[in-house]
mmCIF file of C-alpha atoms and ligand atoms in Angstrom:
data_model
loop_
_atom_site.group_PDB
_atom_site.id
_atom_site.type_symbol
_atom_site.label_atom_id
_atom_site.label_comp_id
_atom_site.label_asym_id
_atom_site.label_seq_id
_atom_site.Cartn_x
_atom_site.Cartn_y
_atom_site.Cartn_z
ATOM 1 C CA MET A 331 107.803 106.569 101.711
ATOM 2 C CA ARG A 332 106.953 103.522 99.682
ATOM 3 C CA CYS A 333 105.625 103.783 96.180
ATOM 4 C CA ALA A 334 104.712 101.663 93.218
ATOM 5 C CA ILE A 335 106.039 102.754 89.841
ATOM 6 C CA VAL A 336 103.751 101.652 87.029
ATOM 7 C CA GLY A 337 103.669 102.548 83.352
ATOM 8 C CA ASP A 338 101.889 101.708 80.135
ATOM 9 C CA ILE A 339 98.809 100.151 81.720
ATOM 10 C CA HIS A 340 97.064 100.544 78.356
ATOM 11 C CA GLY A 341 93.529 99.790 79.451
ATOM 12 C CA ASN A 342 94.445 96.284 80.593
ATOM 13 C CA LEU A 343 92.385 96.045 83.768
ATOM 14 C CA ALA A 344 93.206 92.382 84.526
ATOM 15 C CA ALA A 345 96.934 93.176 84.455
ATOM 16 C CA PHE A 346 96.531 96.361 86.494
ATOM 17 C CA LYS A 347 94.414 94.607 89.132
ATOM 18 C CA ALA A 348 96.973 91.799 89.431
ATOM 19 C CA VAL A 349 99.691 94.393 90.054
ATOM 20 C CA LEU A 350 97.535 96.225 92.615
ATOM 21 C CA GLU A 351 96.901 92.945 94.443
ATOM 22 C CA HIS A 352 100.622 92.194 94.495
ATOM 23 C CA ILE A 353 101.300 95.659 95.892
ATOM 24 C CA GLU A 354 98.912 94.893 98.767
ATOM 25 C CA VAL A 355 100.591 91.524 99.386
ATOM 26 C CA LYS A 356 103.894 93.379 99.653
ATOM 27 C CA GLY A 357 102.468 95.661 102.349
ATOM 28 C CA GLY A 358 100.920 98.462 100.299
ATOM 29 C CA VAL A 359 102.340 101.822 99.242
ATOM 30 C CA ASP A 360 101.894 105.495 100.100
ATOM 31 C CA GLU A 361 101.680 106.571 96.472
ATOM 32 C CA ILE A 362 101.422 105.166 92.973
ATOM 33 C CA TRP A 363 103.593 106.902 90.387
ATOM 34 C CA CYS A 364 102.230 106.335 86.898
ATOM 35 C CA LEU A 365 104.356 106.995 83.820
ATOM 36 C CA GLY A 366 101.569 107.503 81.314
ATOM 37 C CA ASP A 367 99.638 105.549 78.685
ATOM 38 C CA VAL A 368 96.930 104.543 81.124
ATOM 39 C CA VAL A 369 94.717 104.017 78.072
ATOM 40 C CA GLY A 370 95.069 102.831 74.465
ATOM 41 C CA TYR A 371 95.203 99.238 73.074
ATOM 42 C CA GLY A 372 93.346 97.531 75.930
ATOM 43 C CA PRO A 373 89.631 96.862 76.459
ATOM 44 C CA GLU A 374 88.972 98.739 79.729
ATOM 45 C CA PRO A 375 90.402 102.264 79.542
ATOM 46 C CA HIS A 376 87.697 103.895 81.685
ATOM 47 C CA GLU A 377 87.969 101.244 84.409
ATOM 48 C CA CYS A 378 91.760 101.634 84.607
ATOM 49 C CA LEU A 379 91.432 105.413 84.974
ATOM 50 C CA GLU A 380 88.717 104.999 87.573
ATOM 51 C CA ILE A 381 90.807 102.658 89.738
ATOM 52 C CA LEU A 382 93.967 104.752 89.377
ATOM 53 C CA ARG A 383 92.093 107.833 90.574
ATOM 54 C CA THR A 384 91.084 106.061 93.796
ATOM 55 C CA TYR A 385 94.767 105.933 94.800
ATOM 56 C CA ASN A 386 97.016 108.632 96.125
ATOM 57 C CA HIS A 387 98.960 109.007 92.893
ATOM 58 C CA LEU A 388 100.987 111.024 90.420
ATOM 59 C CA CYS A 389 100.590 110.566 86.679
ATOM 60 C CA VAL A 390 102.213 112.077 83.595
ATOM 61 C CA ALA A 391 100.815 112.141 80.063
ATOM 62 C CA GLY A 392 101.615 109.446 77.521
ATOM 63 C CA ASN A 393 101.156 109.663 73.760
ATOM 64 C CA HIS A 394 98.111 107.361 73.897
ATOM 65 C CA ASP A 395 96.547 109.395 76.715
ATOM 66 C CA TRP A 396 96.740 112.591 74.724
ATOM 67 C CA ALA A 397 95.782 110.969 71.414
ATOM 68 C CA ALA A 398 92.630 109.562 73.068
ATOM 69 C CA VAL A 399 91.524 113.106 73.901
ATOM 70 C CA ASP A 400 92.681 114.596 70.557
ATOM 71 C CA LYS A 401 95.500 116.574 72.113
ATOM 72 C CA ILE A 402 97.838 115.004 69.566
ATOM 73 C CA ASP A 403 96.801 113.327 66.342
ATOM 74 C CA THR A 404 97.151 109.653 65.489
ATOM 75 C CA LEU A 405 99.000 110.175 62.184
ATOM 76 C CA ASP A 406 102.169 108.796 63.763
ATOM 77 C CA PHE A 407 100.344 105.714 65.092
ATOM 78 C CA ASN A 408 100.320 102.469 63.142
ATOM 79 C CA PRO A 409 96.820 101.563 61.815
ATOM 80 C CA ASP A 410 96.055 99.107 64.646
ATOM 81 C CA ALA A 411 97.087 101.575 67.338
ATOM 82 C CA ALA A 412 95.063 104.323 65.659
ATOM 83 C CA GLN A 413 91.966 102.091 65.445
ATOM 84 C CA ALA A 414 92.290 101.172 69.138
ATOM 85 C CA CYS A 415 92.793 104.840 69.962
ATOM 86 C CA HIS A 416 89.579 105.906 68.223
ATOM 87 C CA TRP A 417 87.691 103.122 70.008
ATOM 88 C CA THR A 418 89.233 104.250 73.323
ATOM 89 C CA THR A 419 87.995 107.807 72.793
ATOM 90 C CA GLU A 420 84.421 106.497 72.626
ATOM 91 C CA GLN A 421 84.750 104.714 75.974
ATOM 92 C CA LEU A 422 85.819 107.742 78.014
ATOM 93 C CA THR A 423 83.528 109.667 80.343
ATOM 94 C CA PRO A 424 83.718 113.489 80.510
ATOM 95 C CA GLU A 425 85.609 113.057 83.798
ATOM 96 C CA ASP A 426 88.141 110.744 82.095
ATOM 97 C CA VAL A 427 88.637 113.266 79.275
ATOM 98 C CA ASP A 428 89.180 116.075 81.749
ATOM 99 C CA TYR A 429 91.701 113.992 83.688
ATOM 100 C CA LEU A 430 93.679 112.985 80.569
ATOM 101 C CA GLU A 431 93.652 116.490 79.079
ATOM 102 C CA ASN A 432 95.191 117.887 82.242
ATOM 103 C CA LEU A 433 97.990 115.384 82.745
ATOM 104 C CA PRO A 434 101.376 117.123 82.916
ATOM 105 C CA LEU A 435 104.297 116.151 80.692
ATOM 106 C CA THR A 436 106.786 116.041 83.552
ATOM 107 C CA LEU A 437 106.589 115.760 87.328
ATOM 108 C CA CYS A 438 109.244 115.817 90.032
ATOM 109 C CA ARG A 439 109.003 114.107 93.392
ATOM 110 C CA GLY A 440 112.047 114.140 95.678
ATOM 111 C CA ASP A 441 114.999 112.609 93.819
ATOM 112 C CA PHE A 442 112.843 111.528 90.886
ATOM 113 C CA THR A 443 111.641 113.042 87.627
ATOM 114 C CA LEU A 444 108.700 111.284 85.978
ATOM 115 C CA VAL A 445 108.068 111.358 82.223
ATOM 116 C CA HIS A 446 106.501 109.034 79.662
ATOM 117 C CA GLY A 447 108.987 109.015 76.785
ATOM 118 C CA SER A 448 112.187 110.826 77.688
ATOM 119 C CA PRO A 449 113.037 113.916 79.723
ATOM 120 C CA ARG A 450 114.067 115.625 76.470
ATOM 121 C CA GLN A 451 110.902 114.685 74.560
ATOM 122 C CA PRO A 452 108.335 113.512 77.109
ATOM 123 C CA ILE A 453 105.719 112.324 74.646
ATOM 124 C CA TRP A 454 107.496 110.656 71.747
ATOM 125 C CA GLU A 455 111.138 109.725 72.338
ATOM 126 C CA TYR A 456 112.066 106.111 73.064
ATOM 127 C CA VAL A 457 115.071 105.583 75.329
ATOM 128 C CA LEU A 458 116.388 102.201 74.292
ATOM 129 C CA SER A 459 120.052 102.846 73.522
ATOM 130 C CA VAL A 460 122.929 104.024 75.632
ATOM 131 C CA SER A 461 123.581 106.943 73.271
ATOM 132 C CA VAL A 462 120.013 108.263 73.532
ATOM 133 C CA ALA A 463 120.085 107.806 77.310
ATOM 134 C CA GLN A 464 123.405 109.614 77.546
ATOM 135 C CA ASP A 465 121.997 112.606 75.654
ATOM 136 C CA ASN A 466 119.029 112.714 78.019
ATOM 137 C CA PHE A 467 120.890 112.954 81.321
ATOM 138 C CA ALA A 468 121.327 116.694 80.722
ATOM 139 C CA SER A 469 117.553 117.144 80.362
ATOM 140 C CA PHE A 470 116.565 116.482 83.984
ATOM 141 C CA GLU A 471 117.916 117.816 87.246
ATOM 142 C CA THR A 472 117.068 115.151 89.797
ATOM 143 C CA SER A 473 119.259 112.122 90.476
ATOM 144 C CA PHE A 474 116.845 109.686 88.884
ATOM 145 C CA CYS A 475 114.422 109.753 85.994
ATOM 146 C CA LEU A 476 111.543 107.296 85.577
ATOM 147 C CA ILE A 477 110.385 106.627 82.028
ATOM 148 C CA GLY A 478 107.935 104.382 80.175
ATOM 149 C CA HIS A 479 106.930 104.262 76.481
ATOM 150 C CA SER A 480 109.212 101.455 75.225
ATOM 151 C CA HIS A 481 107.529 98.825 77.438
ATOM 152 C CA ILE A 482 110.986 97.339 78.129
ATOM 153 C CA PRO A 483 112.321 97.221 81.712
ATOM 154 C CA LEU A 484 115.782 98.793 81.620
ATOM 155 C CA VAL A 485 118.175 100.869 83.708
ATOM 156 C CA PHE A 486 120.675 103.348 82.256
ATOM 157 C CA GLU A 487 123.455 104.402 84.594
ATOM 158 C CA CYS A 488 125.504 107.543 84.144
ATOM 159 C CA VAL A 489 128.911 106.397 85.372
ATOM 160 C CA ASP A 490 130.565 109.682 84.462
ATOM 161 C CA GLU A 491 130.173 112.436 81.874
ATOM 162 C CA ASN A 492 131.452 110.205 79.100
ATOM 163 C CA LEU A 493 130.235 106.815 80.156
ATOM 164 C CA CYS A 494 126.709 105.527 80.317
ATOM 165 C CA VAL A 495 125.835 101.834 80.649
ATOM 166 C CA SER A 496 122.570 99.951 80.374
ATOM 167 C CA ASN A 497 121.360 96.953 82.327
ATOM 168 C CA ARG A 498 118.338 94.721 82.237
ATOM 169 C CA LEU A 499 116.194 94.846 85.351
ATOM 170 C CA PRO A 500 115.948 91.209 86.408
ATOM 171 C CA ALA A 501 112.581 90.306 87.957
ATOM 172 C CA GLY A 502 112.563 89.761 91.688
ATOM 173 C CA SER A 503 115.825 91.609 92.162
ATOM 174 C CA GLY A 504 116.487 94.692 94.236
ATOM 175 C CA LEU A 505 118.638 97.578 93.034
ATOM 176 C CA GLU A 506 120.102 99.875 95.632
ATOM 177 C CA LEU A 507 120.163 103.509 94.525
ATOM 178 C CA GLY A 508 123.653 104.905 94.903
ATOM 179 C CA GLU A 509 125.567 107.972 93.800
ATOM 180 C CA HIS A 510 125.239 107.483 90.064
ATOM 181 C CA ARG A 511 122.336 109.053 88.216
ATOM 182 C CA LEU A 512 119.914 106.618 86.613
ATOM 183 C CA ILE A 513 117.176 106.503 83.999
ATOM 184 C CA ILE A 514 114.819 103.681 84.969
ATOM 185 C CA ASN A 515 112.040 102.044 82.982
ATOM 186 C CA PRO A 516 109.807 99.696 85.028
ATOM 187 C CA GLY A 517 108.427 98.004 81.903
ATOM 188 C CA SER A 518 104.751 97.846 81.010
ATOM 189 C CA VAL A 519 101.826 96.711 83.126
ATOM 190 C CA GLY A 520 99.402 96.133 80.291
ATOM 191 C CA GLN A 521 101.424 95.331 77.163
ATOM 192 C CA PRO A 522 104.959 94.043 77.898
ATOM 193 C CA ARG A 523 107.291 93.896 74.874
ATOM 194 C CA ASP A 524 110.406 92.202 76.211
ATOM 195 C CA GLY A 525 109.305 88.637 75.510
ATOM 196 C CA ASP A 526 107.822 88.076 78.970
ATOM 197 C CA PRO A 527 104.020 88.469 78.862
ATOM 198 C CA ARG A 528 103.649 89.027 82.600
ATOM 199 C CA ALA A 529 102.825 92.516 83.910
ATOM 200 C CA SER A 530 105.919 94.493 84.904
ATOM 201 C CA TYR A 531 106.303 97.119 87.632
ATOM 202 C CA ILE A 532 108.610 98.468 90.375
ATOM 203 C CA LEU A 533 108.184 98.914 94.110
ATOM 204 C CA TYR A 534 110.352 101.653 95.625
ATOM 205 C CA ASP A 535 111.306 101.599 99.276
ATOM 206 C CA GLY A 536 112.341 105.193 99.978
ATOM 207 C CA GLU A 537 113.817 104.456 103.383
ATOM 208 C CA ALA A 538 116.126 101.678 102.209
ATOM 209 C CA ARG A 539 116.519 103.435 98.818
ATOM 210 C CA ILE A 540 115.980 100.191 96.955
ATOM 211 C CA ILE A 541 113.841 99.513 93.895
ATOM 212 C CA TYR A 542 112.376 96.054 93.408
ATOM 213 C CA HIS A 543 111.286 94.906 89.990
ATOM 214 C CA TYR A 544 108.450 92.401 89.763
ATOM 215 C CA ARG A 545 106.735 90.388 87.037
ATOM 216 C CA ILE A 546 103.165 89.450 87.775
ATOM 217 C CA LYS A 547 101.044 86.737 86.164
ATOM 218 C CA TYR A 548 97.554 87.794 85.186
ATOM 219 C CA ASP A 549 94.618 86.388 83.238
ATOM 220 C CA ILE A 550 95.827 87.273 79.730
ATOM 221 C CA ALA A 551 92.982 85.287 78.115
ATOM 222 C CA ALA A 552 90.376 87.372 79.973
ATOM 223 C CA THR A 553 91.815 90.589 78.502
ATOM 224 C CA GLN A 554 92.066 88.997 75.054
ATOM 225 C CA ARG A 555 88.405 87.861 75.170
ATOM 226 C CA LYS A 556 87.245 91.376 76.010
ATOM 227 C CA MET A 557 89.368 92.831 73.199
ATOM 228 C CA ALA A 558 87.853 90.338 70.742
ATOM 229 C CA GLU A 559 84.330 91.170 71.918
ATOM 230 C CA TRP A 560 84.951 94.844 71.193
ATOM 231 C CA GLY A 561 86.457 94.057 67.796
ATOM 232 C CA LEU A 562 89.883 95.453 68.643
ATOM 233 C CA PRO A 563 92.654 94.554 66.122
ATOM 234 C CA LEU A 564 93.799 90.925 66.199
ATOM 235 C CA PRO A 565 97.565 91.684 66.264
ATOM 236 C CA LEU A 566 97.018 93.697 69.464
ATOM 237 C CA ILE A 567 95.172 90.738 70.977
ATOM 238 C CA MET A 568 97.802 88.188 69.926
ATOM 239 C CA ARG A 569 100.842 90.129 71.110
ATOM 240 C CA LEU A 570 99.703 89.915 74.733
ATOM 241 C CA SER A 571 100.328 86.140 74.639
ATOM 242 C CA PHE A 572 103.966 86.614 73.751
ATOM 243 C CA GLY A 573 104.886 89.879 75.407
ATOM 244 C CA ARG A 574 106.071 91.252 72.041
HETATM 245 ZN ZN1 ZN B 1165 102.742 102.685 75.772
#
């Protein structure tokens, strides 16, 4: 089994397409595992949902997915995110709404649990520190947990009950899955926030049990032009240039 692990696409079709093309170059996958926030921020939410649905895939709910269909409110969003969210709602077809409303919070596949935020709080919690990661290892039963939400590619390793360490996921590198339990964030396809504006995702080779992290160049200006045409907030447009 080979699969692509993608998260936080955020309606950025140019970035998503660039990742899908790279996946094909690498020989294709059996499944796409999506960690939520397919929509929100970006200019083509419907198109991203439409393409994702053409693949054999799994997807869990992100906060932006549920906010776009009023399953959670946008009071906790900053004003720019809330504005983009309301715009996103207007772009969705009834089929898109139905799909987003029915996304599960958590999914398990083999050795992996999939969530958007954290296994403990799938919608809202950010796992960015070792202490938060450590607290979360008790909240899933599989060996590995895949998360999104922070838009930062990271791996947390549970060395033993009392020791958890975090590592960056260097692009182009392979990480062999061993005995230790891991919480893995593949970074964001459509709105990276680690200072590298390229789309971020993981390919998993289930036979070799290796994950490969990739950064993919895409036409950032094309996405930014579309956002400007729709009148989406300027800070959301600008941040794509810097990956912040
Ligand atoms: Zn997100």
